[in-house]
PDB file of C-alpha atoms in Angstrom:
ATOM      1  CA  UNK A 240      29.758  24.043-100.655  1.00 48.00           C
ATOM      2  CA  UNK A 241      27.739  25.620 -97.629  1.00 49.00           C
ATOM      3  CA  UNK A 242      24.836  23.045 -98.199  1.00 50.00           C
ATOM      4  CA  UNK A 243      27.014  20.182 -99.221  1.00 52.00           C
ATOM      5  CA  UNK A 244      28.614  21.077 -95.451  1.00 50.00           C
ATOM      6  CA  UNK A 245      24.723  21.066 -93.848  1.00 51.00           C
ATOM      7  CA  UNK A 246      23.973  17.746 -96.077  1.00 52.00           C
ATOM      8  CA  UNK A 247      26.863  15.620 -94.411  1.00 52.00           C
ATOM      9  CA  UNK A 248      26.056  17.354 -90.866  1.00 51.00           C
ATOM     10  CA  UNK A 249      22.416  16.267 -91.479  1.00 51.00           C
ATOM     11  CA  UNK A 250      23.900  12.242 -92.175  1.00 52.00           C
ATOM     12  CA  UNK A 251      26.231  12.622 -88.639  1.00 51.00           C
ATOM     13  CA  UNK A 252      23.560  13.810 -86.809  1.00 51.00           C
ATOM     14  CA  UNK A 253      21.268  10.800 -87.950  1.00 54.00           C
ATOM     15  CA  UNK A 254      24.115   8.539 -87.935  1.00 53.00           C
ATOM     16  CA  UNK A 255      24.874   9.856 -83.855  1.00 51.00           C
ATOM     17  CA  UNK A 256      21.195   9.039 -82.925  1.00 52.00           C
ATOM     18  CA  UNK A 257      21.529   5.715 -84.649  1.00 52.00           C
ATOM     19  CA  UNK A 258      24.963   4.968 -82.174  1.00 50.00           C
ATOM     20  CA  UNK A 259      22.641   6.645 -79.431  1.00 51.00           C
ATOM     21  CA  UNK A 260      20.008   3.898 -79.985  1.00 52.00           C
ATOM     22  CA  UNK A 261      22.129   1.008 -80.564  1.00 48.00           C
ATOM     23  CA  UNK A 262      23.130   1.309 -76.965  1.00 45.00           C
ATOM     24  CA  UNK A 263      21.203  -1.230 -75.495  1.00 49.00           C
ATOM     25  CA  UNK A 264      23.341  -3.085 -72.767  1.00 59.00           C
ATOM     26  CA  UNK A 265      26.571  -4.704 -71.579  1.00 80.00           C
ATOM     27  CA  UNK A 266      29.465  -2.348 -70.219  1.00 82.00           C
ATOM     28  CA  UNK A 267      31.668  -2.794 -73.573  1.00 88.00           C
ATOM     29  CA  UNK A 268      28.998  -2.479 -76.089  1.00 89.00           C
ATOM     30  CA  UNK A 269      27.845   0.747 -74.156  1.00 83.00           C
ATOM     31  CA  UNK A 270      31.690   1.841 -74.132  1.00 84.00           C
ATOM     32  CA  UNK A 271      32.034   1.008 -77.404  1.00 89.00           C
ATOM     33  CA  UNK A 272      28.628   2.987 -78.984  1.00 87.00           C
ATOM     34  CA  UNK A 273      30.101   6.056 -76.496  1.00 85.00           C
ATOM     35  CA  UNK A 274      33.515   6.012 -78.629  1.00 89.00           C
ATOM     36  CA  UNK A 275      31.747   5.642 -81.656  1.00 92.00           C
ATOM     37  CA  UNK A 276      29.224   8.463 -80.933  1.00 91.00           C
ATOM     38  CA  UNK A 277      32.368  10.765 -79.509  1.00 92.00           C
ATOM     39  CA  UNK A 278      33.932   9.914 -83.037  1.00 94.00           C
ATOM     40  CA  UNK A 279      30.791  11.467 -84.785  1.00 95.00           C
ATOM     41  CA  UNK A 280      30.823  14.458 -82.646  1.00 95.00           C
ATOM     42  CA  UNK A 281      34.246  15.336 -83.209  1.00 95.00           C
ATOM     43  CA  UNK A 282      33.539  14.904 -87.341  1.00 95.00           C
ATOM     44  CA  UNK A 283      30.571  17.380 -86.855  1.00 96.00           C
ATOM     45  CA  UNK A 284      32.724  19.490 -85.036  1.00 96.00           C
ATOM     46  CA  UNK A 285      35.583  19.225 -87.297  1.00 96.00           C
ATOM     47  CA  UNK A 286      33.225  20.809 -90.309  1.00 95.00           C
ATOM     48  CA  UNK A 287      31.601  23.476 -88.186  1.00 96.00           C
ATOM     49  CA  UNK A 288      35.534  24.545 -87.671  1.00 96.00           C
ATOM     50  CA  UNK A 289      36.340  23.987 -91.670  1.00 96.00           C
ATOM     51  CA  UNK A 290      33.672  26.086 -92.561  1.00 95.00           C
ATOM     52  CA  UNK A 291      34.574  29.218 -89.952  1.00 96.00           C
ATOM     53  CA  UNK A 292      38.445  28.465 -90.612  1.00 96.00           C
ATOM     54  CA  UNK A 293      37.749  29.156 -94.251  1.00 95.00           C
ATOM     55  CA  UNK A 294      36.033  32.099 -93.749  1.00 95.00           C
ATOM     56  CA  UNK A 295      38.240  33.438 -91.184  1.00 95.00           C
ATOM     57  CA  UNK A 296      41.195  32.856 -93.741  1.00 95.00           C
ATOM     58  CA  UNK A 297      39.397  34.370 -96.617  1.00 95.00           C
ATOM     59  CA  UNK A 298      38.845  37.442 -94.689  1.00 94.00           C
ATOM     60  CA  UNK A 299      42.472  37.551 -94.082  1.00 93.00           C
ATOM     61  CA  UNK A 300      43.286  37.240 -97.600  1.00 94.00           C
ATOM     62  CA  UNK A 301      44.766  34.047 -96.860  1.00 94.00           C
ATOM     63  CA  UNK A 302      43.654  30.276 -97.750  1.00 95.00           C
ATOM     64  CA  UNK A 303      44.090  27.365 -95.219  1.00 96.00           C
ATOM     65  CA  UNK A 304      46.585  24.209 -95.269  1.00 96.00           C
ATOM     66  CA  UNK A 305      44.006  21.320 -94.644  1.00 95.00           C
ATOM     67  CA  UNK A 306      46.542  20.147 -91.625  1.00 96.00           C
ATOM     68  CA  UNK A 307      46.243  23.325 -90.122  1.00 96.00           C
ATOM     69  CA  UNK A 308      42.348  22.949 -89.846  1.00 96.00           C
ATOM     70  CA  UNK A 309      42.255  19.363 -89.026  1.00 96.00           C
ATOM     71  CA  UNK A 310      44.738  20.485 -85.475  1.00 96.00           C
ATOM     72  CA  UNK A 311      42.745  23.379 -84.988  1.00 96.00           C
ATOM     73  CA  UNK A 312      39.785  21.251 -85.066  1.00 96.00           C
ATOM     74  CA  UNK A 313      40.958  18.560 -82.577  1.00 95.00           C
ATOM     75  CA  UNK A 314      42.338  21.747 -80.638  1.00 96.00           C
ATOM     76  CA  UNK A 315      38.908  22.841 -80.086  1.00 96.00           C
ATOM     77  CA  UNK A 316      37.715  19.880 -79.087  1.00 96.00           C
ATOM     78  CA  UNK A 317      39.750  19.239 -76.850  1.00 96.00           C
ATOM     79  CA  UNK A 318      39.253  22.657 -75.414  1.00 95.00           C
ATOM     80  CA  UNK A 319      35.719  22.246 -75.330  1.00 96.00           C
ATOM     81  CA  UNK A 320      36.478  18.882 -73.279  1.00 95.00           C
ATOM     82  CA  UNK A 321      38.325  20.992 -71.038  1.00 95.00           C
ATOM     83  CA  UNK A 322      35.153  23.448 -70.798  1.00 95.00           C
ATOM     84  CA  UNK A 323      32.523  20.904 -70.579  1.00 95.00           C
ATOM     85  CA  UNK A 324      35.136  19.505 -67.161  1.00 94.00           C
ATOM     86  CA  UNK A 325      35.665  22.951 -65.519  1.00 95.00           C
ATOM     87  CA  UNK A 326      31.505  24.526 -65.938  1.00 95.00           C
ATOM     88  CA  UNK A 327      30.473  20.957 -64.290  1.00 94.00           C
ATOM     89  CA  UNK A 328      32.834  21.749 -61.320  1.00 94.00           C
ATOM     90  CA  UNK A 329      31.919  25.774 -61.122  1.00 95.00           C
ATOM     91  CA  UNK A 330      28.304  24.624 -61.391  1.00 95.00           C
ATOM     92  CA  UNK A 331      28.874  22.034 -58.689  1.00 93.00           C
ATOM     93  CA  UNK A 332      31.160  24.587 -56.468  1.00 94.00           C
ATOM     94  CA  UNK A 333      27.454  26.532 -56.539  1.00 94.00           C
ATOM     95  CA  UNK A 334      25.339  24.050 -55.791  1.00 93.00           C
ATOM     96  CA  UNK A 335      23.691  23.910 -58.836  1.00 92.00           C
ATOM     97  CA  UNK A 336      22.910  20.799 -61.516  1.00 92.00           C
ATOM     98  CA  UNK A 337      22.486  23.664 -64.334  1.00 94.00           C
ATOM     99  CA  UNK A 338      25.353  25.732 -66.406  1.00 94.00           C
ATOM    100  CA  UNK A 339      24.640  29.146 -66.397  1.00 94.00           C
ATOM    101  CA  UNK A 340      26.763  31.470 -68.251  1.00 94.00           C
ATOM    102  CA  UNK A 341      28.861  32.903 -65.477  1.00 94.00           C
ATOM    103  CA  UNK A 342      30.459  29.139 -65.256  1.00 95.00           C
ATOM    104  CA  UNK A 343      31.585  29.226 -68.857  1.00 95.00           C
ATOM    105  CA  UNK A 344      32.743  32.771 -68.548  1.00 95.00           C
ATOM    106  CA  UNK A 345      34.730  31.560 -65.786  1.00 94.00           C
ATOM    107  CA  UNK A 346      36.522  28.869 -67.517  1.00 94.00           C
ATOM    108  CA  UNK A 347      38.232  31.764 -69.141  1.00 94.00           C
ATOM    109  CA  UNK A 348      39.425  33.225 -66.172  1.00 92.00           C
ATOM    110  CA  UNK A 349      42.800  32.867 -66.883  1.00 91.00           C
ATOM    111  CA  UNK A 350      42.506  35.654 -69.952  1.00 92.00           C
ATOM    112  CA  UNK A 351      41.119  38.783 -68.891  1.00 93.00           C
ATOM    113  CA  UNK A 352      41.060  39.867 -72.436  1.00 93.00           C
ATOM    114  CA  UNK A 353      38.979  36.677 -73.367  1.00 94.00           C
ATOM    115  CA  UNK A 354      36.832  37.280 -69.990  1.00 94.00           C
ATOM    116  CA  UNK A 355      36.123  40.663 -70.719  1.00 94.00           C
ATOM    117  CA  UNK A 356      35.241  39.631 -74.809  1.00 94.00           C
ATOM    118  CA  UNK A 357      32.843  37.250 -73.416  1.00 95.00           C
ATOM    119  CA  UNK A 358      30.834  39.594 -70.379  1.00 95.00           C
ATOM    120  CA  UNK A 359      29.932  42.065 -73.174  1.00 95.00           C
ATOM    121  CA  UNK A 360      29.152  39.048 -75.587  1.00 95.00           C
ATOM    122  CA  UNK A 361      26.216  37.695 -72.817  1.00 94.00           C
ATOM    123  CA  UNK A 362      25.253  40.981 -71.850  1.00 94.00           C
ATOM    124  CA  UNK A 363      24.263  41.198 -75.449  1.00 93.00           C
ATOM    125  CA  UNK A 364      22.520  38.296 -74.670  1.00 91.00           C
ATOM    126  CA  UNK A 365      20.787  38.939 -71.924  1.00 90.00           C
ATOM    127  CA  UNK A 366      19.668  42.441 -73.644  1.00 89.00           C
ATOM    128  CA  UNK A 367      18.394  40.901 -77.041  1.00 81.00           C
ATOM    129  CA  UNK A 368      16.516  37.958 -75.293  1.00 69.00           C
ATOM    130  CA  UNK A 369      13.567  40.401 -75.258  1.00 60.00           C
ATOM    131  CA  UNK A 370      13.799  41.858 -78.820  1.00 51.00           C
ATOM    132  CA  UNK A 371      15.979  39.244 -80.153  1.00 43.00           C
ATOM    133  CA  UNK A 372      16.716  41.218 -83.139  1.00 42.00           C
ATOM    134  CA  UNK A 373      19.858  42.147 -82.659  1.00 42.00           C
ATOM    135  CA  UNK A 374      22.700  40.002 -84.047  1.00 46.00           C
ATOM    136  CA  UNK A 375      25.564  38.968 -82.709  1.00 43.00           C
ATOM    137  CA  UNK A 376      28.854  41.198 -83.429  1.00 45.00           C
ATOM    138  CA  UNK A 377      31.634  39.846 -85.413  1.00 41.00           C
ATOM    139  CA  UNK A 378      33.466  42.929 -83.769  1.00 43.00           C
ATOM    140  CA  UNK A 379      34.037  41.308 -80.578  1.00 44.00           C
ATOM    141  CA  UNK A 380      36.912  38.794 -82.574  1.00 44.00           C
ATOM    142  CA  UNK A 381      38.141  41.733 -84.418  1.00 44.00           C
ATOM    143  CA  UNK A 382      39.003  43.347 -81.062  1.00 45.00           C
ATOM    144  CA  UNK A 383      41.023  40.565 -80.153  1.00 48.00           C
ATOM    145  CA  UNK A 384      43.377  40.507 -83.740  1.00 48.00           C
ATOM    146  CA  UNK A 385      46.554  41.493 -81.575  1.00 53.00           C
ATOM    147  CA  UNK A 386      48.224  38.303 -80.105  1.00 55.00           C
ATOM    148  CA  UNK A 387      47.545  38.624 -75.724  1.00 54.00           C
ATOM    149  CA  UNK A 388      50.545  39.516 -73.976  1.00 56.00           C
ATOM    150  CA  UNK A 389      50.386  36.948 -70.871  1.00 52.00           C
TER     151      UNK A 389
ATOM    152  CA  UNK B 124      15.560  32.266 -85.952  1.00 43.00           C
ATOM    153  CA  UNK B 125      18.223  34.815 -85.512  1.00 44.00           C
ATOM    154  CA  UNK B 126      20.930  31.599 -86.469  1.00 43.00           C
ATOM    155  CA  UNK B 127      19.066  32.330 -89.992  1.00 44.00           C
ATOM    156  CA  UNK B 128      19.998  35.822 -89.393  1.00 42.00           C
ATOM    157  CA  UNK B 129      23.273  35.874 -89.277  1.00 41.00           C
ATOM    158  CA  UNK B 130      24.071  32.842 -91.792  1.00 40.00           C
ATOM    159  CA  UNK B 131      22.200  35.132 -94.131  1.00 40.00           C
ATOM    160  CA  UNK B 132      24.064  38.082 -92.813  1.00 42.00           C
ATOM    161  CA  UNK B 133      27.394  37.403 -93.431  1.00 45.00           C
ATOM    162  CA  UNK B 134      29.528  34.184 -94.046  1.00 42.00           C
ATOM    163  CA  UNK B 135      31.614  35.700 -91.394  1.00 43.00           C
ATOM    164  CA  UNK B 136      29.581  35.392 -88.326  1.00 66.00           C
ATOM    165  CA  UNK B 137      29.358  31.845 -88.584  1.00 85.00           C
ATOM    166  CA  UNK B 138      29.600  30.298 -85.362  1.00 92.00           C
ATOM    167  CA  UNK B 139      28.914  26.573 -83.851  1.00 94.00           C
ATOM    168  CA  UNK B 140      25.663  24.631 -83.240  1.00 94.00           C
ATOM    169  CA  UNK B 141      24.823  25.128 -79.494  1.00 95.00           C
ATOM    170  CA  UNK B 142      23.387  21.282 -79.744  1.00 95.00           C
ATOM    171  CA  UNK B 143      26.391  20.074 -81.164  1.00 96.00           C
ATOM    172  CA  UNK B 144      28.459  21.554 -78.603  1.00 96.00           C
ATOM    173  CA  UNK B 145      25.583  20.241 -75.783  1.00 95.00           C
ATOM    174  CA  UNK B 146      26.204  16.709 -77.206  1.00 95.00           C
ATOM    175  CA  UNK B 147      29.948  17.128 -76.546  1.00 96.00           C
ATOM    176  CA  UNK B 148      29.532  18.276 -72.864  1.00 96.00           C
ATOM    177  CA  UNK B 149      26.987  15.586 -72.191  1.00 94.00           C
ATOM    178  CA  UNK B 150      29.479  13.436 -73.249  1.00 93.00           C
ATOM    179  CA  UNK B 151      32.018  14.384 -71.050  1.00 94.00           C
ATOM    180  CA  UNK B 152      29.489  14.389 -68.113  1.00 93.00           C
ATOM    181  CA  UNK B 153      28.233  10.846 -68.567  1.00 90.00           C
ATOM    182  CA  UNK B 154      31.827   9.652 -68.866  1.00 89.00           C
ATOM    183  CA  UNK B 155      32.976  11.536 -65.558  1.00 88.00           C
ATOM    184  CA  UNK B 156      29.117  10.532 -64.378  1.00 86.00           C
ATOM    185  CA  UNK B 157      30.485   6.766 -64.936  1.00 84.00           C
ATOM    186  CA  UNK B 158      34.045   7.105 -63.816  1.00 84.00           C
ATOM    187  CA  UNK B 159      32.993   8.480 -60.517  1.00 80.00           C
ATOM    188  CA  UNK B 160      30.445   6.147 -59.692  1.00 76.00           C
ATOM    189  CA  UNK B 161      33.520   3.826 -60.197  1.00 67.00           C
ATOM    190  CA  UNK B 162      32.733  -0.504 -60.332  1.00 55.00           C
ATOM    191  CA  UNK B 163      30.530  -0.369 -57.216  1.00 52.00           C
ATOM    192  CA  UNK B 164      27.267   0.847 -58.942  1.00 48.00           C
ATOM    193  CA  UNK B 165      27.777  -0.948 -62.986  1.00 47.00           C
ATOM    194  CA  UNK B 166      26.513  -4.122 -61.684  1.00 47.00           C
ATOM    195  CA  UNK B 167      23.021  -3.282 -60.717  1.00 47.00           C
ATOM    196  CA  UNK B 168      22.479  -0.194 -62.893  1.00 45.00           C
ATOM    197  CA  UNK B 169      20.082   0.310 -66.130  1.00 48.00           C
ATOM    198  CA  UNK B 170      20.489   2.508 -68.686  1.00 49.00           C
ATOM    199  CA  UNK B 171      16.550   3.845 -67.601  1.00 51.00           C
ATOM    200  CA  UNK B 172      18.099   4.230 -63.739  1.00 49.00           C
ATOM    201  CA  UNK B 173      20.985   6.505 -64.835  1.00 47.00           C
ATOM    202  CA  UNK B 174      18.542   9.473 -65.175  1.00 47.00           C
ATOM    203  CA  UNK B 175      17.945   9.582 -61.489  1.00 49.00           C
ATOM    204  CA  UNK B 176      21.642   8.939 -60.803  1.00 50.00           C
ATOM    205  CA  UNK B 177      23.193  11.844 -58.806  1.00 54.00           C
ATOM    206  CA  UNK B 178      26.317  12.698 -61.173  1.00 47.00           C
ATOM    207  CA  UNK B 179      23.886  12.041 -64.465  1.00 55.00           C
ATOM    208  CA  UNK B 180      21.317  15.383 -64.010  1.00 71.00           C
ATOM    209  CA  UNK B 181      24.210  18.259 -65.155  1.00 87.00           C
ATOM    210  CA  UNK B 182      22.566  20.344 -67.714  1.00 91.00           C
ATOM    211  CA  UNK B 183      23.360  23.423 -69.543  1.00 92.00           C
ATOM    212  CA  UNK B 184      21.009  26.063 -69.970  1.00 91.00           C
ATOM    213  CA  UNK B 185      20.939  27.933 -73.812  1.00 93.00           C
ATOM    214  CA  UNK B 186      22.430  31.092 -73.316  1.00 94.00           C
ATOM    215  CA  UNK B 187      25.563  29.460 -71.204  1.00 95.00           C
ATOM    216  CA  UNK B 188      25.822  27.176 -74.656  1.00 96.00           C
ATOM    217  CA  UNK B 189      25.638  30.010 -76.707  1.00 95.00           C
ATOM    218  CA  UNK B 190      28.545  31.626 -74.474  1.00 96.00           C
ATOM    219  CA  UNK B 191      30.543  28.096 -74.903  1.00 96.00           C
ATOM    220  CA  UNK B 192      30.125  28.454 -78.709  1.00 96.00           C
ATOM    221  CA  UNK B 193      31.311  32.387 -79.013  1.00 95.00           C
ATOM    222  CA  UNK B 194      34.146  30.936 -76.570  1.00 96.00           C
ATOM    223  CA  UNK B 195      35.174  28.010 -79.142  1.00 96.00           C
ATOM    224  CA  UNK B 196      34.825  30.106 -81.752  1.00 96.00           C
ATOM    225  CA  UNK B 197      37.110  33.010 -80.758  1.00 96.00           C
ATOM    226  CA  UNK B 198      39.823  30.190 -80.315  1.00 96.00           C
ATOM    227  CA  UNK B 199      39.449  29.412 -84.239  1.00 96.00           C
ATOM    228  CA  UNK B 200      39.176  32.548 -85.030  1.00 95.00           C
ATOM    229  CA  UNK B 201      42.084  33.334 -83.191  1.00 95.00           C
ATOM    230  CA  UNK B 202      44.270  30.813 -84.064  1.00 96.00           C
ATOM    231  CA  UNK B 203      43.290  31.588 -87.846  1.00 96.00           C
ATOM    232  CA  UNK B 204      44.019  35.603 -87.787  1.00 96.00           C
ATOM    233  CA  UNK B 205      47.256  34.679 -85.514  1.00 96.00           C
ATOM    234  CA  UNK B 206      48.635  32.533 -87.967  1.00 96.00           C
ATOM    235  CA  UNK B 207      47.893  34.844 -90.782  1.00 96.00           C
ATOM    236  CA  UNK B 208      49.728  37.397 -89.520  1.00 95.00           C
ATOM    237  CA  UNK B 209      52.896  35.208 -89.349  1.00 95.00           C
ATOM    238  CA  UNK B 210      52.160  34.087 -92.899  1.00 96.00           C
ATOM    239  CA  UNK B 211      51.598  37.142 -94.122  1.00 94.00           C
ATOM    240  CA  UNK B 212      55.197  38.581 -92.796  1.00 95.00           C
ATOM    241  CA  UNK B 213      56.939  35.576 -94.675  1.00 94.00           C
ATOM    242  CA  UNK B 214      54.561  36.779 -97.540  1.00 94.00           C
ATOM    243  CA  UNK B 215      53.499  33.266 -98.032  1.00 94.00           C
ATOM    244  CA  UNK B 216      49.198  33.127 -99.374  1.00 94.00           C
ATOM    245  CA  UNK B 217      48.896  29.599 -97.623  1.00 95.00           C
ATOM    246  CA  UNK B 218      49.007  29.117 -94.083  1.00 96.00           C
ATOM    247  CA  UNK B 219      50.936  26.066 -93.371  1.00 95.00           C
ATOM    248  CA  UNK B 220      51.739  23.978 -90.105  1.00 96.00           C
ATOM    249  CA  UNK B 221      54.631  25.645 -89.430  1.00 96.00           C
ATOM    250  CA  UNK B 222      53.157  29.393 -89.221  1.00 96.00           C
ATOM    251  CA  UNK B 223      50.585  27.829 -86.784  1.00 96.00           C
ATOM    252  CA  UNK B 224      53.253  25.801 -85.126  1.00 96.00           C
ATOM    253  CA  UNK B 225      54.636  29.447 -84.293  1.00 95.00           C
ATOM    254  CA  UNK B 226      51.957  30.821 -82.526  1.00 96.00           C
ATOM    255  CA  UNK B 227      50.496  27.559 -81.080  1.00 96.00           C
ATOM    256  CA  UNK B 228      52.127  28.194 -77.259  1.00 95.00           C
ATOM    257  CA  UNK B 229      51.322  31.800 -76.908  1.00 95.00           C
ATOM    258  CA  UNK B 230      47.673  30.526 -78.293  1.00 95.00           C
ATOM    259  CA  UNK B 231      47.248  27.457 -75.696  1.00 94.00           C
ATOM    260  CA  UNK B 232      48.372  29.481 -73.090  1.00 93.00           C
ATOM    261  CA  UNK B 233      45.622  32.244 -73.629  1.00 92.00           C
ATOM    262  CA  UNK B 234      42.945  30.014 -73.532  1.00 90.00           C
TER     263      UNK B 234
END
């Protein structure tokens, strides 16, 4: 199922440079191949979130409606719309062209919890980029089972 | 080389492809990039002159991506366990809309 998953990713991707090239010229063909290539990207992200959905479930003992991955997915994209919006202006606020970490981790400001989960996650980060051995924790989501009380 | 890591690790720590979520914020960019430059500048631009454009040069470096993908993929995660738990107290095996419906405003709201 896991390479089936990678095979169709592989396709997107191909298909998404395909869109990207097709964009030649004229302001509705360009807004068109942009829709089209937004469509792709939300498909790619929509099995990246099947595929960690599933797992998350199955660790729960649990399996997953297909509705309730498909709104999770679009969820998620929207959020990361939201993300991509709010690191441009933290960036910009610095004077900078580049994202750097602290901008993302700001976009979570509003959740201390969440803001906290994701300092230790780059400082783990920033401490393997010499080694780059150690993996990433899956303890850092554990951590955060209990619903946030706002 | 340490994505190979931890697919091989554990299904568990799967997380999201930093270019996949770069191709999504690019998006975004070049659309605000376009929007702000508003109908002034679309008559005498190129696709070639939109490199040097102001709005167009936002990057991301790979560590802040990485962040954005841990970030993305708490809020599945999240949403996932969150919904379980309310399944699991109307002992129901399937989580269906309406157990995610039930934590869906606390969820938003956190993140």
């Amino acid at each position: 199922m896991d390479m089936d998953m990678d095979m169709d990713m592989e396709t997107l991707a191909d298909d998404t440079d395909a869109a990207l090239a097709g964009d030649s010229g004229g302001e509705a063909e360009r807004y068109e191949a942009a829709e089209a290539e937004a469509e792709l990207l939300r498909d790619r992200l929509r099995l990246a979130v099947i595929s960690i959905a599933t797992a998350e479930g199955k660790k729960a003992g649990m399996t997953v409606a297909d509705p309730v991955v498909a709104c999770i997915a679009d969820l998620a994209y929207k959020s990361a719309e939201q993300m991509a919006k709010d690191a441009e202006l933290f960036a910009q606020h610095a004077g900078r062209k580049t994202i750097k970490m602290d901008d993302v981790i700001l976009t979570a400001h509003r959740n201390e919890h969440l803001m906290g989960l994701l300092r230790t996650f780059s400082q783990e980060l920033k401490g393997k980029e010499p080694a780059s051995s150690e993996r990433k924790r899956k303890k850092s989501s554990k951590k955060d089972e209990r619903p946030i009380d706002v | 080389m340490d994505e190979d890591a931890t697919t091989s690790n554990s299904r568990a720590a799967k997380t999201f492809d930093p270019d996949l979520i770069h191709a999504i914020f690019k998006l975004v960019w070049r659309r605000r990039a376009e929007k702000s430059s508003g109908g002034n500048e679309d008559i005498d631009v190129e696709p070639a002159a939109e490199t040097s454009r102001r709005n167009r040069s936002t990057t991301a470096n790979a560590s802040a991506l990485k962040v954005s993908c841990e970030l993305l993929r708490i809020f599945v995660t999240e949403a996932i366990q969150r919904s379980a738990f309310i399944a699991e107290a109307e002992d129901a095996t399937v989580i269906e809309p309406t157990h995610l419906e039930r934590v869906l405003p606390q969820l938003l709201l956190d993140f």
